[in-house]
GROMACS .gro file of C-alpha atoms in nm:
model
  287
    1UNK     CA    1  -3.434   1.902   2.696
    2UNK     CA    2  -3.500   1.992   2.332
    3UNK     CA    3  -3.542   1.748   1.981
    4UNK     CA    4  -3.176   2.021   1.859
    5UNK     CA    5  -3.035   1.927   2.222
    6UNK     CA    6  -3.030   1.583   2.255
    7UNK     CA    7  -2.894   1.533   1.863
    8UNK     CA    8  -2.627   1.742   1.966
    9UNK     CA    9  -2.575   1.530   2.269
   10UNK     CA   10  -2.654   1.234   2.033
   11UNK     CA   11  -2.368   1.297   1.799
   12UNK     CA   12  -2.140   1.372   2.096
   13UNK     CA   13  -2.150   1.053   2.213
   14UNK     CA   14  -2.141   0.930   1.850
   15UNK     CA   15  -1.768   1.165   1.856
   16UNK     CA   16  -1.636   1.038   2.121
   17UNK     CA   17  -1.740   0.627   2.104
   18UNK     CA   18  -1.559   0.684   1.738
   19UNK     CA   19  -1.315   0.815   1.857
   20UNK     CA   20  -1.229   0.558   2.057
   21UNK     CA   21  -1.221   0.342   1.841
   22UNK     CA   22  -0.846   0.224   1.809
   23UNK     CA   23  -0.736   0.060   1.404
   24UNK     CA   24  -0.421  -0.124   1.386
   25UNK     CA   25  -0.176   0.024   1.114
   26UNK     CA   26   0.088  -0.253   1.063
   27UNK     CA   27   0.397  -0.134   0.791
   28UNK     CA   28   0.248   0.213   1.048
   29UNK     CA   29   0.595   0.360   0.919
   30UNK     CA   30   0.553   0.255   0.558
   31UNK     CA   31   0.440   0.422   0.225
   32UNK     CA   32   0.123   0.336   0.269
   33UNK     CA   33   0.033   0.313   0.657
   34UNK     CA   34   0.214   0.583   0.757
   35UNK     CA   35  -0.041   0.785   0.564
   36UNK     CA   36  -0.317   0.629   0.660
   37UNK     CA   37  -0.233   0.666   1.048
   38UNK     CA   38  -0.197   1.041   0.978
   39UNK     CA   39  -0.539   1.058   0.856
   40UNK     CA   40  -0.696   0.859   1.075
   41UNK     CA   41  -0.570   1.113   1.355
   42UNK     CA   42  -0.676   1.432   1.196
   43UNK     CA   43  -1.051   1.220   1.184
   44UNK     CA   44  -1.019   1.164   1.591
   45UNK     CA   45  -0.966   0.822   1.557
   46UNK     CA   46  -0.637   0.627   1.761
   47UNK     CA   47  -0.457   0.506   1.514
   48UNK     CA   48  -0.219   0.195   1.695
   49UNK     CA   49   0.112   0.194   1.500
   50UNK     CA   50   0.238  -0.174   1.423
   51UNK     CA   51   0.616  -0.169   1.442
   52UNK     CA   52   0.940  -0.350   1.581
   53UNK     CA   53   0.996  -0.004   1.764
   54UNK     CA   54   0.609   0.142   1.836
   55UNK     CA   55   0.530   0.185   2.156
   56UNK     CA   56   0.333  -0.220   2.154
   57UNK     CA   57   0.582  -0.329   1.943
   58UNK     CA   58   0.460  -0.474   1.630
   59UNK     CA   59   0.611  -0.820   1.413
   60UNK     CA   60   0.464  -1.006   1.116
   61UNK     CA   61   0.773  -1.220   1.180
   62UNK     CA   62   0.680  -1.234   1.568
   63UNK     CA   63   0.363  -1.379   1.661
   64UNK     CA   64   0.459  -1.355   2.029
   65UNK     CA   65   0.373  -0.917   2.018
   66UNK     CA   66   0.029  -0.948   1.867
   67UNK     CA   67  -0.146  -0.976   2.131
   68UNK     CA   68  -0.082  -0.704   2.242
   69UNK     CA   69  -0.108  -0.489   1.943
   70UNK     CA   70  -0.443  -0.644   1.914
   71UNK     CA   71  -0.580  -0.498   2.237
   72UNK     CA   72  -0.815  -0.325   2.245
   73UNK     CA   73  -0.773  -0.281   1.851
   74UNK     CA   74  -1.155  -0.299   1.652
   75UNK     CA   75  -1.020  -0.249   1.312
   76UNK     CA   76  -0.703  -0.253   1.137
   77UNK     CA   77  -0.488  -0.176   0.826
   78UNK     CA   78  -0.256  -0.504   0.742
   79UNK     CA   79   0.038  -0.450   0.485
   80UNK     CA   80   0.228  -0.765   0.485
   81UNK     CA   81   0.600  -0.663   0.468
   82UNK     CA   82   0.790  -0.780   0.271
   83UNK     CA   83   0.535  -0.879   0.004
   84UNK     CA   84   0.236  -1.137  -0.003
   85UNK     CA   85   0.439  -1.321  -0.280
   86UNK     CA   86   0.735  -1.419  -0.094
   87UNK     CA   87   0.722  -1.785   0.075
   88UNK     CA   88   0.587  -1.853   0.379
   89UNK     CA   89   0.384  -1.469   0.390
   90UNK     CA   90  -0.010  -1.650   0.301
   91UNK     CA   91   0.036  -1.827   0.600
   92UNK     CA   92   0.141  -1.527   0.827
   93UNK     CA   93  -0.153  -1.356   0.672
   94UNK     CA   94  -0.424  -1.639   0.796
   95UNK     CA   95  -0.275  -1.653   1.114
   96UNK     CA   96  -0.255  -1.356   1.251
   97UNK     CA   97  -0.634  -1.307   1.078
   98UNK     CA   98  -0.769  -1.571   1.281
   99UNK     CA   99  -0.581  -1.398   1.590
  100UNK     CA  100  -0.824  -1.073   1.575
  101UNK     CA  101  -1.117  -1.216   1.456
  102UNK     CA  102  -1.007  -1.416   1.790
  103UNK     CA  103  -0.951  -1.074   1.914
  104UNK     CA  104  -1.284  -0.905   1.888
  105UNK     CA  105  -1.113  -0.695   1.531
  106UNK     CA  106  -1.417  -0.633   1.342
  107UNK     CA  107  -1.244  -0.545   1.068
  108UNK     CA  108  -1.022  -0.539   0.818
  109UNK     CA  109  -0.903  -0.387   0.511
  110UNK     CA  110  -0.558  -0.596   0.398
  111UNK     CA  111  -0.277  -0.414   0.130
  112UNK     CA  112  -0.324  -0.727  -0.162
  113UNK     CA  113  -0.085  -0.709  -0.478
  114UNK     CA  114  -0.225  -0.779  -0.891
  115UNK     CA  115  -0.157  -1.074  -1.036
  116UNK     CA  116  -0.002  -1.186  -0.702
  117UNK     CA  117  -0.134  -1.565  -0.700
  118UNK     CA  118  -0.007  -1.561  -0.335
  119UNK     CA  119  -0.133  -1.274  -0.284
  120UNK     CA  120  -0.561  -1.385  -0.369
  121UNK     CA  121  -0.495  -1.634  -0.128
  122UNK     CA  122  -0.396  -1.404   0.152
  123UNK     CA  123  -0.711  -1.189   0.014
  124UNK     CA  124  -0.914  -1.490   0.038
  125UNK     CA  125  -0.788  -1.656   0.366
  126UNK     CA  126  -0.867  -1.286   0.589
  127UNK     CA  127  -1.205  -1.352   0.346
  128UNK     CA  128  -1.256  -1.646   0.565
  129UNK     CA  129  -1.145  -1.570   0.897
  130UNK     CA  130  -1.410  -1.438   1.060
  131UNK     CA  131  -1.394  -1.035   1.064
  132UNK     CA  132  -1.590  -0.796   0.793
  133UNK     CA  133  -1.311  -0.733   0.506
  134UNK     CA  134  -1.180  -0.586   0.238
  135UNK     CA  135  -0.929  -0.592  -0.017
  136UNK     CA  136  -0.675  -0.267  -0.097
  137UNK     CA  137  -0.557  -0.477  -0.404
  138UNK     CA  138  -0.267  -0.242  -0.597
  139UNK     CA  139  -0.072  -0.142  -0.848
  140UNK     CA  140   0.290  -0.109  -0.888
  141UNK     CA  141   0.363   0.241  -0.672
  142UNK     CA  142   0.442   0.593  -0.782
  143UNK     CA  143   0.621   0.630  -0.474
  144UNK     CA  144   0.901   0.318  -0.513
  145UNK     CA  145   1.091   0.622  -0.663
  146UNK     CA  146   1.108   0.867  -0.417
  147UNK     CA  147   1.036   0.652  -0.089
  148UNK     CA  148   1.190   0.384  -0.152
  149UNK     CA  149   1.415   0.062  -0.392
  150UNK     CA  150   1.357   0.299  -0.655
  151UNK     CA  151   1.497   0.673  -0.541
  152UNK     CA  152   1.868   0.554  -0.571
  153UNK     CA  153   1.822   0.498  -0.913
  154UNK     CA  154   1.698   0.803  -1.005
  155UNK     CA  155   1.901   1.011  -0.885
  156UNK     CA  156   2.183   0.843  -1.008
  157UNK     CA  157   2.008   0.934  -1.363
  158UNK     CA  158   1.954   0.549  -1.404
  159UNK     CA  159   1.621   0.331  -1.390
  160UNK     CA  160   1.851  -0.045  -1.509
  161UNK     CA  161   1.527  -0.265  -1.468
  162UNK     CA  162   1.429  -0.643  -1.569
  163UNK     CA  163   1.100  -0.511  -1.704
  164UNK     CA  164   1.195  -0.428  -2.142
  165UNK     CA  165   0.829  -0.278  -2.210
  166UNK     CA  166   0.597  -0.328  -1.999
  167UNK     CA  167   0.339  -0.098  -1.907
  168UNK     CA  168   0.209  -0.048  -1.563
  169UNK     CA  169  -0.080   0.208  -1.370
  170UNK     CA  170   0.148   0.296  -1.144
  171UNK     CA  171  -0.072   0.448  -0.871
  172UNK     CA  172  -0.039   0.737  -0.580
  173UNK     CA  173   0.027   0.540  -0.270
  174UNK     CA  174  -0.196   0.900  -0.125
  175UNK     CA  175  -0.535   0.746  -0.293
  176UNK     CA  176  -0.461   0.424  -0.156
  177UNK     CA  177  -0.410   0.564   0.191
  178UNK     CA  178  -0.733   0.740   0.120
  179UNK     CA  179  -0.958   0.433   0.072
  180UNK     CA  180  -0.828   0.215   0.325
  181UNK     CA  181  -0.928   0.503   0.561
  182UNK     CA  182  -1.241   0.484   0.407
  183UNK     CA  183  -1.282   0.095   0.423
  184UNK     CA  184  -1.094   0.187   0.812
  185UNK     CA  185  -1.420   0.426   0.905
  186UNK     CA  186  -1.704   0.413   0.674
  187UNK     CA  187  -1.992   0.179   0.595
  188UNK     CA  188  -2.033   0.015   0.317
  189UNK     CA  189  -1.769  -0.118   0.258
  190UNK     CA  190  -1.710  -0.466   0.350
  191UNK     CA  191  -1.648  -0.735   0.127
  192UNK     CA  192  -1.521  -0.569  -0.177
  193UNK     CA  193  -1.210  -0.559  -0.365
  194UNK     CA  194  -1.098  -0.234  -0.469
  195UNK     CA  195  -0.825  -0.244  -0.714
  196UNK     CA  196  -0.709   0.033  -0.713
  197UNK     CA  197  -0.446   0.149  -1.072
  198UNK     CA  198  -0.321   0.496  -1.112
  199UNK     CA  199  -0.510   0.637  -1.485
  200UNK     CA  200  -0.283   0.553  -1.757
  201UNK     CA  201  -0.057   0.283  -1.826
  202UNK     CA  202   0.310   0.373  -1.816
  203UNK     CA  203   0.652   0.211  -1.956
  204UNK     CA  204   0.953   0.251  -1.725
  205UNK     CA  205   1.131   0.451  -2.006
  206UNK     CA  206   0.776   0.672  -1.990
  207UNK     CA  207   0.844   0.657  -1.660
  208UNK     CA  208   1.215   0.794  -1.696
  209UNK     CA  209   1.042   1.053  -1.902
  210UNK     CA  210   0.829   1.197  -1.618
  211UNK     CA  211   1.069   1.214  -1.367
  212UNK     CA  212   1.340   1.392  -1.564
  213UNK     CA  213   1.049   1.634  -1.752
  214UNK     CA  214   0.975   1.697  -1.322
  215UNK     CA  215   1.379   1.718  -1.196
  216UNK     CA  216   1.446   1.901  -1.506
  217UNK     CA  217   1.780   1.593  -1.529
  218UNK     CA  218   1.753   1.357  -1.727
  219UNK     CA  219   1.698   1.055  -1.640
  220UNK     CA  220   1.716   0.650  -1.828
  221UNK     CA  221   1.588   0.363  -1.887
  222UNK     CA  222   1.815   0.080  -1.891
  223UNK     CA  223   1.653  -0.229  -1.959
  224UNK     CA  224   1.946  -0.564  -1.771
  225UNK     CA  225   1.841  -0.959  -1.757
  226UNK     CA  226   1.711  -1.091  -1.437
  227UNK     CA  227   2.044  -1.189  -1.305
  228UNK     CA  228   2.156  -0.853  -1.282
  229UNK     CA  229   1.911  -0.733  -1.101
  230UNK     CA  230   1.887  -0.971  -0.896
  231UNK     CA  231   2.240  -1.008  -0.808
  232UNK     CA  232   2.192  -0.597  -0.775
  233UNK     CA  233   1.935  -0.633  -0.555
  234UNK     CA  234   2.130  -0.903  -0.326
  235UNK     CA  235   2.398  -0.616  -0.327
  236UNK     CA  236   2.164  -0.339  -0.120
  237UNK     CA  237   2.021  -0.643   0.073
  238UNK     CA  238   1.649  -0.673  -0.033
  239UNK     CA  239   1.576  -1.010  -0.099
  240UNK     CA  240   1.632  -1.125  -0.431
  241UNK     CA  241   1.344  -1.250  -0.489
  242UNK     CA  242   1.142  -0.894  -0.586
  243UNK     CA  243   1.360  -0.958  -0.908
  244UNK     CA  244   1.129  -1.236  -1.031
  245UNK     CA  245   0.835  -1.113  -0.886
  246UNK     CA  246   0.928  -0.823  -1.177
  247UNK     CA  247   0.929  -1.054  -1.429
  248UNK     CA  248   0.574  -1.219  -1.303
  249UNK     CA  249   0.324  -0.944  -1.262
  250UNK     CA  250   0.537  -0.734  -1.606
  251UNK     CA  251   0.519  -0.937  -1.849
  252UNK     CA  252   0.177  -0.794  -1.946
  253UNK     CA  253  -0.075  -1.025  -1.648
  254UNK     CA  254  -0.161  -0.597  -1.527
  255UNK     CA  255  -0.137  -0.367  -1.839
  256UNK     CA  256  -0.453  -0.251  -1.763
  257UNK     CA  257  -0.614   0.039  -1.556
  258UNK     CA  258  -0.925  -0.065  -1.262
  259UNK     CA  259  -1.140   0.141  -1.144
  260UNK     CA  260  -1.148   0.104  -0.797
  261UNK     CA  261  -1.035   0.453  -0.651
  262UNK     CA  262  -1.349   0.561  -0.869
  263UNK     CA  263  -1.557   0.272  -0.693
  264UNK     CA  264  -1.462   0.372  -0.372
  265UNK     CA  265  -1.421   0.799  -0.349
  266UNK     CA  266  -1.645   0.905  -0.628
  267UNK     CA  267  -1.340   1.068  -0.798
  268UNK     CA  268  -1.038   0.969  -1.039
  269UNK     CA  269  -0.741   0.874  -0.944
  270UNK     CA  270  -0.387   1.060  -0.924
  271UNK     CA  271  -0.169   1.087  -1.281
  272UNK     CA  272   0.180   0.993  -1.233
  273UNK     CA  273   0.353   1.398  -1.339
  274UNK     CA  274   0.096   1.506  -1.089
  275UNK     CA  275   0.306   1.290  -0.835
  276UNK     CA  276   0.620   1.357  -0.996
  277UNK     CA  277   0.619   1.742  -0.925
  278UNK     CA  278   0.480   1.704  -0.592
  279UNK     CA  279   0.779   1.454  -0.501
  280UNK     CA  280   1.014   1.701  -0.703
  281UNK     CA  281   0.895   1.992  -0.528
  282UNK     CA  282   1.035   1.924  -0.198
  283UNK     CA  283   1.340   1.815  -0.327
  284UNK     CA  284   1.338   1.458  -0.274
  285UNK     CA  285   1.554   1.444  -0.623
  286UNK     CA  286   1.780   1.726  -0.577
  287UNK     CA  287   2.142   1.594  -0.595
   0.00000   0.00000   0.00000
């Protein structure tokens, strides 16, 4: 057997072993989880979708589903729903992280939020669970305006939010997924906290202007009170606490840029304007 043949066989064995490593992607049908799963599959990895409707069901609120979802898993992406800042979230994530360690999971990648004390408590819980770990701490997602609770307001032409003049460095979900997949599949990310933002700070009035330019329609920003927004959330079945989250994280504490995308991937983050043009091209905002 020649040296080259041996090298080829070793490379093939390594590739096969990597493909056999199952990654649990909680929130696997959501904004970031779907993208993470797609990227893992494209790399030849086995992505197990963690959702209530998956072939192997997973539910954050039902710990009887956790063991089966973790069976044979070597790494996991933790995207807690609905939000790490809500009551009970930290305890649930901590319990799951310890269950994962007991099941033999080698690495956990936690999707976290900037400026949230509860989110940072969840980060500490994951770090203490006994596995390898990486934190992906994120600003507001750009895709909230096309795939989530801001979609209907954009379609209606008005973003009515309790944000005032606050600015936020919106981050693209594709950047989040790229960083998460790197942490799940590559060496060198253990113990890292990657704080992800876009490349510039935008007010919600700025966002409305960017969306107007991308869609060719006038989309305006209208400030409302927290109480008014809480009532709107409850009418669409979302927790009223989200209104309080707005005021908490948009009080200026997150009005700065971070270098997590550059540190993790060696490139600059995507700009909101690029996201808006790409989303508009899909027709998601056509009325």
